PDB file of C-alpha atoms and ligand atoms in Angstrom:
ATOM      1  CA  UNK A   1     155.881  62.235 154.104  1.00  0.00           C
ATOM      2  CA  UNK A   2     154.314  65.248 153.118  1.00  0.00           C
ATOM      3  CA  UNK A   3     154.560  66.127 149.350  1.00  0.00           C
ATOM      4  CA  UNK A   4     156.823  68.416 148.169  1.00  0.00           C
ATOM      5  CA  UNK A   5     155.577  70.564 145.315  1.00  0.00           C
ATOM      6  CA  UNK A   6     158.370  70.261 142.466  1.00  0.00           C
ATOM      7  CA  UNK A   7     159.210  73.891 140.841  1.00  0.00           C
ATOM      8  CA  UNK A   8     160.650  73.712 137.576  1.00  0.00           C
ATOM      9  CA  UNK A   9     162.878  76.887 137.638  1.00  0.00           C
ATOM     10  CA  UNK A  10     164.008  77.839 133.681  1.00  0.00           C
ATOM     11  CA  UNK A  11     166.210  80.619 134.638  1.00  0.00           C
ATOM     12  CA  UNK A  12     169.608  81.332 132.833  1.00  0.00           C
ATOM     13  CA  UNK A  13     171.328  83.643 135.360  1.00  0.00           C
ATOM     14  CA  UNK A  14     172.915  80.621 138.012  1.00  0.00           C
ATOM     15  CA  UNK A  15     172.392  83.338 140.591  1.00  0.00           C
ATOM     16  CA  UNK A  16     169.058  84.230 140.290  1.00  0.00           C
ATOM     17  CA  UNK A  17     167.925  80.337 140.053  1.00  0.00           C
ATOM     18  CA  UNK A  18     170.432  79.566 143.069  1.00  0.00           C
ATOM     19  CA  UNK A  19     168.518  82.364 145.509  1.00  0.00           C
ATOM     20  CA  UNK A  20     165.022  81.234 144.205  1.00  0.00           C
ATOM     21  CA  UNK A  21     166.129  77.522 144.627  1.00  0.00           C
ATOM     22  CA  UNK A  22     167.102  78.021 148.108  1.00  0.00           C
ATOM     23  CA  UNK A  23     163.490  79.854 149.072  1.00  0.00           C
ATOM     24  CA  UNK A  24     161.674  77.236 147.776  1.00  0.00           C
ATOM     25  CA  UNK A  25     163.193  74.697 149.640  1.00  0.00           C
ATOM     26  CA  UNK A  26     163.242  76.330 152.765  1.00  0.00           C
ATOM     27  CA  UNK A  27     159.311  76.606 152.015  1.00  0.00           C
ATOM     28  CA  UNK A  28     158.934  73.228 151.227  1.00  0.00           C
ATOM     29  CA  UNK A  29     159.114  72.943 147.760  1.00  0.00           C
ATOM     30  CA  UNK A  30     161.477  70.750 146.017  1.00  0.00           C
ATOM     31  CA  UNK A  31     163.830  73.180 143.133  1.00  0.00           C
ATOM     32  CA  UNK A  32     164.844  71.530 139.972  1.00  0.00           C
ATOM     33  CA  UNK A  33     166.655  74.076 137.957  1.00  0.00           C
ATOM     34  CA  UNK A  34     166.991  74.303 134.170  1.00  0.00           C
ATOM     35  CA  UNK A  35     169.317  76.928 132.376  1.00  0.00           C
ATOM     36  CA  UNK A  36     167.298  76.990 129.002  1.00  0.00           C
ATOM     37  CA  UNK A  37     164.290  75.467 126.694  1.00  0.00           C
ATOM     38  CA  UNK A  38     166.039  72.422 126.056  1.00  0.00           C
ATOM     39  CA  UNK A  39     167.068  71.429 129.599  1.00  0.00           C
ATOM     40  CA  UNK A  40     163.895  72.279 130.689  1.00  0.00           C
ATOM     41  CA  UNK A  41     162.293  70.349 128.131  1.00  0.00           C
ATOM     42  CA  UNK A  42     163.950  66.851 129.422  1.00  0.00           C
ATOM     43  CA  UNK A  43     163.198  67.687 132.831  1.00  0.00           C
ATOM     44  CA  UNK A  44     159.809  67.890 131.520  1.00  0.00           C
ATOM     45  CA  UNK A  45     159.980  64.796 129.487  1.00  0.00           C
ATOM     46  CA  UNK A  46     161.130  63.056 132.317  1.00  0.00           C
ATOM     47  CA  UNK A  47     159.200  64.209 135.217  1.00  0.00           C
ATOM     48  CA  UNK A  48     156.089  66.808 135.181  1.00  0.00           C
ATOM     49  CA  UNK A  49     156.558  69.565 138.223  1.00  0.00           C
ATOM     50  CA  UNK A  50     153.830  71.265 139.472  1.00  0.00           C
ATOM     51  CA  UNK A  51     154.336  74.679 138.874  1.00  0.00           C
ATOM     52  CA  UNK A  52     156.972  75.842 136.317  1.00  0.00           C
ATOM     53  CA  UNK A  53     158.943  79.473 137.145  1.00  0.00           C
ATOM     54  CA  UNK A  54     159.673  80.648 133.330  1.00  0.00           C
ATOM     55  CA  UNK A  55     162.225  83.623 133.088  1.00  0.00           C
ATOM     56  CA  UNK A  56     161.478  85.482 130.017  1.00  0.00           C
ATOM     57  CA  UNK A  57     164.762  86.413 128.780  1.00  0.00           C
ATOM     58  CA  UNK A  58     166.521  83.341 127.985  1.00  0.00           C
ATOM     59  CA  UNK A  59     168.962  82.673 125.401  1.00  0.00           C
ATOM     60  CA  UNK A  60     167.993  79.991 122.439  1.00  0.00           C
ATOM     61  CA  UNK A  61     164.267  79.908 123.254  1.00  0.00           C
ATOM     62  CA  UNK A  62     162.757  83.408 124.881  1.00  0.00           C
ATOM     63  CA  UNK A  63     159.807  82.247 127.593  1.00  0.00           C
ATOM     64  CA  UNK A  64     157.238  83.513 125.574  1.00  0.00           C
ATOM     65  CA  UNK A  65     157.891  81.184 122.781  1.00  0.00           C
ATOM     66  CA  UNK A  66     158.726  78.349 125.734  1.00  0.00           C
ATOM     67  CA  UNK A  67     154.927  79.320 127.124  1.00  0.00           C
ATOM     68  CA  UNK A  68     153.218  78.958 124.078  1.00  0.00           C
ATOM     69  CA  UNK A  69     154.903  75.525 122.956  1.00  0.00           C
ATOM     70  CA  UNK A  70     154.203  74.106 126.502  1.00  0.00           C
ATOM     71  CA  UNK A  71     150.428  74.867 126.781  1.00  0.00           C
ATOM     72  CA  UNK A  72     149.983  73.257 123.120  1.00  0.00           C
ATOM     73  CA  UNK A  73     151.679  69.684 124.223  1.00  0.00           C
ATOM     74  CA  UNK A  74     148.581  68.002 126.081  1.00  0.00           C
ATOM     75  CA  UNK A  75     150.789  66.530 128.505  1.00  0.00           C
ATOM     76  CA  UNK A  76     152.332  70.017 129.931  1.00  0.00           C
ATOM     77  CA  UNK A  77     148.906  72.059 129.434  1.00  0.00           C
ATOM     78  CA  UNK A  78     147.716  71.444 132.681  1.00  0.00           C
ATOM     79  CA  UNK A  79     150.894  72.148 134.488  1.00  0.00           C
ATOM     80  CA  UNK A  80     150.707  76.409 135.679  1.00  0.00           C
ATOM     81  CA  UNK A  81     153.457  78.812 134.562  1.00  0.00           C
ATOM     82  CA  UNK A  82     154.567  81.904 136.333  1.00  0.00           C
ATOM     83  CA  UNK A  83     156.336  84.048 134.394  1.00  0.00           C
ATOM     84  CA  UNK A  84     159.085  85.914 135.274  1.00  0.00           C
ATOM     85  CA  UNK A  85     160.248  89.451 133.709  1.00  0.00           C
ATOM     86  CA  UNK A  86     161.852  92.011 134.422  1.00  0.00           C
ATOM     87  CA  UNK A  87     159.548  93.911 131.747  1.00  0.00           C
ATOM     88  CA  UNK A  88     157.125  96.323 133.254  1.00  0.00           C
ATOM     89  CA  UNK A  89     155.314  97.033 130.308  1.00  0.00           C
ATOM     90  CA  UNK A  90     151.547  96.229 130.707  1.00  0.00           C
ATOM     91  CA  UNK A  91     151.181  95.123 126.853  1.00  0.00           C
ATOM     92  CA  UNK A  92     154.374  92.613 127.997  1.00  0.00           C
ATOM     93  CA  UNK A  93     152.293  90.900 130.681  1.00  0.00           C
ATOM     94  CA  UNK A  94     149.184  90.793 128.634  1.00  0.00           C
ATOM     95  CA  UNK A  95     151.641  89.277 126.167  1.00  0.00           C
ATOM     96  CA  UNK A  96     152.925  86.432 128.981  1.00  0.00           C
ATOM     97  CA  UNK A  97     149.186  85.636 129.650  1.00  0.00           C
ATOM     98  CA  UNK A  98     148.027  85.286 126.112  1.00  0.00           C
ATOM     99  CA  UNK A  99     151.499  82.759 125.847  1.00  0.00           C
ATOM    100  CA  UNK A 100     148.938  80.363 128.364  1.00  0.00           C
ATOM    101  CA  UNK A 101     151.404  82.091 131.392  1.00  0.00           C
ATOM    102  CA  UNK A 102     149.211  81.974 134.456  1.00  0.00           C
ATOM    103  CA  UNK A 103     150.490  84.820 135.981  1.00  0.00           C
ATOM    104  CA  UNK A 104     153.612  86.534 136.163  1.00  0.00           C
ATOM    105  CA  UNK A 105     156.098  88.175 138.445  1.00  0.00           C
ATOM    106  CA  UNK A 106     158.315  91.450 137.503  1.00  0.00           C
ATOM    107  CA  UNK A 107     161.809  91.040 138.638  1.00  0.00           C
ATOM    108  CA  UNK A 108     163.101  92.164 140.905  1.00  0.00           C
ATOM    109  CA  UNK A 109     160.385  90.572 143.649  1.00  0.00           C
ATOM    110  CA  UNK A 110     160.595  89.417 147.109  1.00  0.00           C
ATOM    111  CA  UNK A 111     160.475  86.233 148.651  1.00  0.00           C
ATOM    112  CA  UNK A 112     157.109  86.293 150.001  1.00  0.00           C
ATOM    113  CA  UNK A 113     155.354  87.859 146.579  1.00  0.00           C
ATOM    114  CA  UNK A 114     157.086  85.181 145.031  1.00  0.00           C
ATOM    115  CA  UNK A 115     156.286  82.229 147.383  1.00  0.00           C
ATOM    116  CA  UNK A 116     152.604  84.019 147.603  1.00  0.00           C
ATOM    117  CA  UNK A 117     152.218  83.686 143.715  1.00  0.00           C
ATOM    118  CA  UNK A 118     153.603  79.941 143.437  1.00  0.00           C
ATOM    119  CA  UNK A 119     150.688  79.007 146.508  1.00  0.00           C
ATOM    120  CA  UNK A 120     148.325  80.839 144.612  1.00  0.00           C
ATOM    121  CA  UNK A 121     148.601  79.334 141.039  1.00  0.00           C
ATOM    122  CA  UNK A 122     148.806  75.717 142.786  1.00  0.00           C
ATOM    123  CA  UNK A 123     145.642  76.804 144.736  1.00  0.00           C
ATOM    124  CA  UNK A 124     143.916  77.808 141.720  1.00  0.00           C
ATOM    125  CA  UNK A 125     144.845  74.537 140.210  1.00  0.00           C
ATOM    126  CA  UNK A 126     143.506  71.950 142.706  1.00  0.00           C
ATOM    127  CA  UNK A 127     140.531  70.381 141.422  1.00  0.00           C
ATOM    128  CA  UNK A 128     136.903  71.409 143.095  1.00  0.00           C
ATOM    129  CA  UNK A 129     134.884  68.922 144.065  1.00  0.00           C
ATOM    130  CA  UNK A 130     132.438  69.643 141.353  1.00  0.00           C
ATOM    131  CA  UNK A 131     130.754  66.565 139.381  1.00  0.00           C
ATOM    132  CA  UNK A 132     128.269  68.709 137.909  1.00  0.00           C
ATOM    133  CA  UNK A 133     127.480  69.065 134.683  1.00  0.00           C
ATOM    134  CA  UNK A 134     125.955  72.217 132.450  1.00  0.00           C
ATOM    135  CA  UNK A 135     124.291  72.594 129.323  1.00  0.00           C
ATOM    136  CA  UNK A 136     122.662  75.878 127.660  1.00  0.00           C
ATOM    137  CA  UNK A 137     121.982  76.030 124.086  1.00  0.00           C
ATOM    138  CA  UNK A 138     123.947  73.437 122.850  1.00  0.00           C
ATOM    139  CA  UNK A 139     127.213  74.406 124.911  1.00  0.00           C
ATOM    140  CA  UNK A 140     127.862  71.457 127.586  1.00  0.00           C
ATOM    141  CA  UNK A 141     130.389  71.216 130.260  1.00  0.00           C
ATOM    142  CA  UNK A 142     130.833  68.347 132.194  1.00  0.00           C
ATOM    143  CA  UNK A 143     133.032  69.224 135.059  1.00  0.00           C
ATOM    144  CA  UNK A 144     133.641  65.478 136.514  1.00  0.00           C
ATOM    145  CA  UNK A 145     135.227  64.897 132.921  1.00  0.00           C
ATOM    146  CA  UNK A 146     136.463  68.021 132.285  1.00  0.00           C
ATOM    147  CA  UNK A 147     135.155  68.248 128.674  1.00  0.00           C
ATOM    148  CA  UNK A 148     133.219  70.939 126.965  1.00  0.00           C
ATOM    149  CA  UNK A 149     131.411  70.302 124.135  1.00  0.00           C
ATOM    150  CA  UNK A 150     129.600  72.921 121.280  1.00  0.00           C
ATOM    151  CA  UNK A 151     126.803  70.962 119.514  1.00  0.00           C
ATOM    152  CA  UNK A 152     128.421  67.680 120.084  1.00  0.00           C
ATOM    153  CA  UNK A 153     132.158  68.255 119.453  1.00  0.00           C
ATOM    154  CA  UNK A 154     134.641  68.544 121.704  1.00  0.00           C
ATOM    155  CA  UNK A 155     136.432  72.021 122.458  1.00  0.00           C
ATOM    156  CA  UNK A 156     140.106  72.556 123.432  1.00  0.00           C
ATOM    157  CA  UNK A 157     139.778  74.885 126.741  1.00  0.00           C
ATOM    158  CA  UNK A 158     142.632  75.870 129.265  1.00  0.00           C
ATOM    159  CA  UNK A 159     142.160  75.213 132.609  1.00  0.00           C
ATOM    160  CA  UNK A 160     142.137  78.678 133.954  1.00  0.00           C
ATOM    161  CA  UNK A 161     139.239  79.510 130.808  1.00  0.00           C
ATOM    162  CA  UNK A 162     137.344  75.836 131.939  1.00  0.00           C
ATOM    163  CA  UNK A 163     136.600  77.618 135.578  1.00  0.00           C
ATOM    164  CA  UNK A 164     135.725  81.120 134.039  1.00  0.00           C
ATOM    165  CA  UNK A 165     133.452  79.112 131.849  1.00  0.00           C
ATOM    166  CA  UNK A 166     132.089  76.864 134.623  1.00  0.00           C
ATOM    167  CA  UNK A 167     131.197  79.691 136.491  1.00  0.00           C
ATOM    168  CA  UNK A 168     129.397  81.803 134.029  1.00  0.00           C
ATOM    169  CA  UNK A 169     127.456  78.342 133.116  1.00  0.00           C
ATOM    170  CA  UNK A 170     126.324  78.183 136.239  1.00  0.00           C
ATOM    171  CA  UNK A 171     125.119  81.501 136.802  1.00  0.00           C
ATOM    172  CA  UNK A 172     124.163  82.372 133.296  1.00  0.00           C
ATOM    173  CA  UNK A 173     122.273  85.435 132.449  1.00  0.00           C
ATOM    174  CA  UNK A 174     123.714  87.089 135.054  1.00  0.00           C
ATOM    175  CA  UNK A 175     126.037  89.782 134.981  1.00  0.00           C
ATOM    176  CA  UNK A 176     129.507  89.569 136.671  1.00  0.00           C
ATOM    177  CA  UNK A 177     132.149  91.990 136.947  1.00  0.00           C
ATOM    178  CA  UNK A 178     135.760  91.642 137.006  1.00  0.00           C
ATOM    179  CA  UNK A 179     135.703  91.940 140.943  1.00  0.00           C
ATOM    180  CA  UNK A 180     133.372  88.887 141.143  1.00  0.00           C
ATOM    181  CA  UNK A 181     134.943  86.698 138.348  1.00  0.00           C
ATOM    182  CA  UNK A 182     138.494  87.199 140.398  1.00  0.00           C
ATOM    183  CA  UNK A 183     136.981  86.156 143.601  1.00  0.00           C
ATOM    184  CA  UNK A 184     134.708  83.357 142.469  1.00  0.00           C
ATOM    185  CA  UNK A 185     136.940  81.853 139.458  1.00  0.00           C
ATOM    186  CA  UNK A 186     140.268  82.932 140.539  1.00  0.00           C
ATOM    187  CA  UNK A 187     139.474  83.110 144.317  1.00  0.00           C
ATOM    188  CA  UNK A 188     142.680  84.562 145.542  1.00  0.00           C
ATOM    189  CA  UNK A 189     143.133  87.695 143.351  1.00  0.00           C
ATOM    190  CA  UNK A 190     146.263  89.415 145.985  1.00  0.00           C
ATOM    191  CA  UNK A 191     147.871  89.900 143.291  1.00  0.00           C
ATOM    192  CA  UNK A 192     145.894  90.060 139.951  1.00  0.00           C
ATOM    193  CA  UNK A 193     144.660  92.761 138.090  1.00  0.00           C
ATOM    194  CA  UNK A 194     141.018  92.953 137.130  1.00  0.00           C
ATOM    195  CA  UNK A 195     143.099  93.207 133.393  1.00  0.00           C
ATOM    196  CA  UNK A 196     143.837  89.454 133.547  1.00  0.00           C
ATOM    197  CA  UNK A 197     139.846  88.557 133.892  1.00  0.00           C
ATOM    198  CA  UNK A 198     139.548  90.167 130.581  1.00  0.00           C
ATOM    199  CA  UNK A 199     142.196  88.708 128.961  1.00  0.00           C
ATOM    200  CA  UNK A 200     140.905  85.090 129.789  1.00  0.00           C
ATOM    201  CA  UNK A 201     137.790  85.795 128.315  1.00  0.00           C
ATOM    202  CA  UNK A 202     139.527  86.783 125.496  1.00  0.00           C
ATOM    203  CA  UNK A 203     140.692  83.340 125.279  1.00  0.00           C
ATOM    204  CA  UNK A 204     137.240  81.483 125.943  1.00  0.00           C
ATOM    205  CA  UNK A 205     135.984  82.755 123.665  1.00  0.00           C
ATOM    206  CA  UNK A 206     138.906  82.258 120.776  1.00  0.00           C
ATOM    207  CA  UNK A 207     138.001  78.855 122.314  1.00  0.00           C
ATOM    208  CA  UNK A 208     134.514  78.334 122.033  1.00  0.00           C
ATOM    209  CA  UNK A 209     134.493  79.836 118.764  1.00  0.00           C
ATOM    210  CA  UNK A 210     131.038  80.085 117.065  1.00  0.00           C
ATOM    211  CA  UNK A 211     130.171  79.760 121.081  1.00  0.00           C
ATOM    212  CA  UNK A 212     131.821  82.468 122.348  1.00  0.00           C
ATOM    213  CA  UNK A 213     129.406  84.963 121.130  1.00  0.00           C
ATOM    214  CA  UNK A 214     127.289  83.841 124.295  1.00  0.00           C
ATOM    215  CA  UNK A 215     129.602  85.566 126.500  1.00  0.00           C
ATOM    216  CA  UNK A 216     128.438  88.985 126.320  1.00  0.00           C
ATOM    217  CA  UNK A 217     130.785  92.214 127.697  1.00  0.00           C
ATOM    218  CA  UNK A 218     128.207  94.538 129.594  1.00  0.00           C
ATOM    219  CA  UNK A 219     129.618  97.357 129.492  1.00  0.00           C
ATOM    220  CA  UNK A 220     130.737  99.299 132.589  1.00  0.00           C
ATOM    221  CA  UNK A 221     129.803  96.173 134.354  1.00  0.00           C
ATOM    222  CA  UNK A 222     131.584  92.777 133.503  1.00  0.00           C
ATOM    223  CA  UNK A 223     130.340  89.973 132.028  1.00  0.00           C
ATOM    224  CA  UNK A 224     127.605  87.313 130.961  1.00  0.00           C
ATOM    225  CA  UNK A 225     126.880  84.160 129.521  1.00  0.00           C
ATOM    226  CA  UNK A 226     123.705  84.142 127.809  1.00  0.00           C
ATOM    227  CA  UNK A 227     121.660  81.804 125.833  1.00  0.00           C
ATOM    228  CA  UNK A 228     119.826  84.474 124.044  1.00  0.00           C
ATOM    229  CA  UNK A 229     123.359  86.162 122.730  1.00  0.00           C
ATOM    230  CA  UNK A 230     123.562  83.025 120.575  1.00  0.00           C
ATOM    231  CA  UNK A 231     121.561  81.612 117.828  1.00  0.00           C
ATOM    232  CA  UNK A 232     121.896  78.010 117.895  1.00  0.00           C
ATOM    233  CA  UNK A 233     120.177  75.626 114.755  1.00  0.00           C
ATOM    234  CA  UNK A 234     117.749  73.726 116.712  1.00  0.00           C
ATOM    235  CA  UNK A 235     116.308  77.669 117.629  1.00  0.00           C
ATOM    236  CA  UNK A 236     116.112  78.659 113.705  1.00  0.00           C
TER     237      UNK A 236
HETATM  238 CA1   CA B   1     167.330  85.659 131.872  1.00  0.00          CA
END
């Protein structure tokens, strides 16, 4: 049988979960539905989905807070949030991505944006067939392992920030603009604003820390990794 994708839906209004609910399972996905933080934190316990729909307003726990907690816990970091808000505001959605939201969706939204947004984020999660393994200056990522490491220790790197990263590794010294990064990193970018490219870069390089100075902003042009941005001690 073919897998069903399981969506965690954290949604308090019984309406709003019901309609979303029944589109996903007349797409193929299998709905489990949780009212607030705490259901939705044994459904978690119990079973990881593979994509979790996070409303933003919720009572108890707001989604941002629910975000944040959930990409912290090793076991639910990998698993991709969408957020969902009926907040417009662009410093809102900035706000949902810096939480570790993958994307998000602005209420009210259609069927197919939303259906188009849930394929995309599981796309986007499916592992490449990449065994490969980079090292400049001291920064090494090992793709077949998934680790990164800065001068021998180990750095804690999202997944979404672990692709940008890959990328600019492997095309170092070269400049890449938002356009590129969406299309190479993120690969379907429908429905993502250069904005979010930015925004993850923010976070590789919060962290790569002393590292993240070799990802350079060109500006009116994108971005780069380079060796030379970075003095590491075996250079001094
Ligand atoms: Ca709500």
């Amino acid at each position: 049988m073919k897998h069903m994708p399981r969506v965690l839906i954290v949604e308090d209004e019984p309406a709003i979960a019901e309609l979303i609910s029944v589109n996903l399972r007349h797409n193929g996905f299998s709905p489990i539905w949780a009212e607030d933080g705490d259901a939705a934190q044994r459904e978690l316990d119990a079973v990881l989905p593979d994509v979790i729909l996070l409303d933003w307003m919720l009572p108890g726990q707001s989604g941002l807070v629910l975000a944040r907690k959930w990409r912290l816990d090793p076991r639910t970091k990998p698993v991709p949030i969408l957020m969902l808000t009926a907040r417009g505001d662009e410093s809102d959605k900035v706000a949902g991505l810096d939480a570790g939201a993958d994307d998000y969706i602005t209420k009210p939204f259609s069927t197919q944006e939303m259906m188009a947004r849930i394929r995309s984020v599981l796309r986007r999660r499916t592992p490449e067939r990449v065994d490969d393994s980079v090292v400049i200056s001291g920064l090494s990522l090992d793709a077949g392992s998934y680790r990164v490491t800065w001068q021998g220790q180990a750095m804690k790197i999202g997944p979404t920030e672990f692709k940008l990263l890959h990328f600019l590794m492997k095309h170092a010294e070269r400049v890449h603009s938002r356009g590129q990064l969406l299309d190479k990193v993120w690969g379907d970018h429908v429905f993502i604003e250069e904005r979010t490219v930015d925004v993850h870069i923010k976070r590789l390089r919060e962290a790569l820390g002393a590292a993240g100075a070799m990802i350079e902003t060109v500006r009116g042009a994108g971005y780069r990794l380079s060796a030379q941005a970075i003095t590491t001690p075996e250079q001094v």
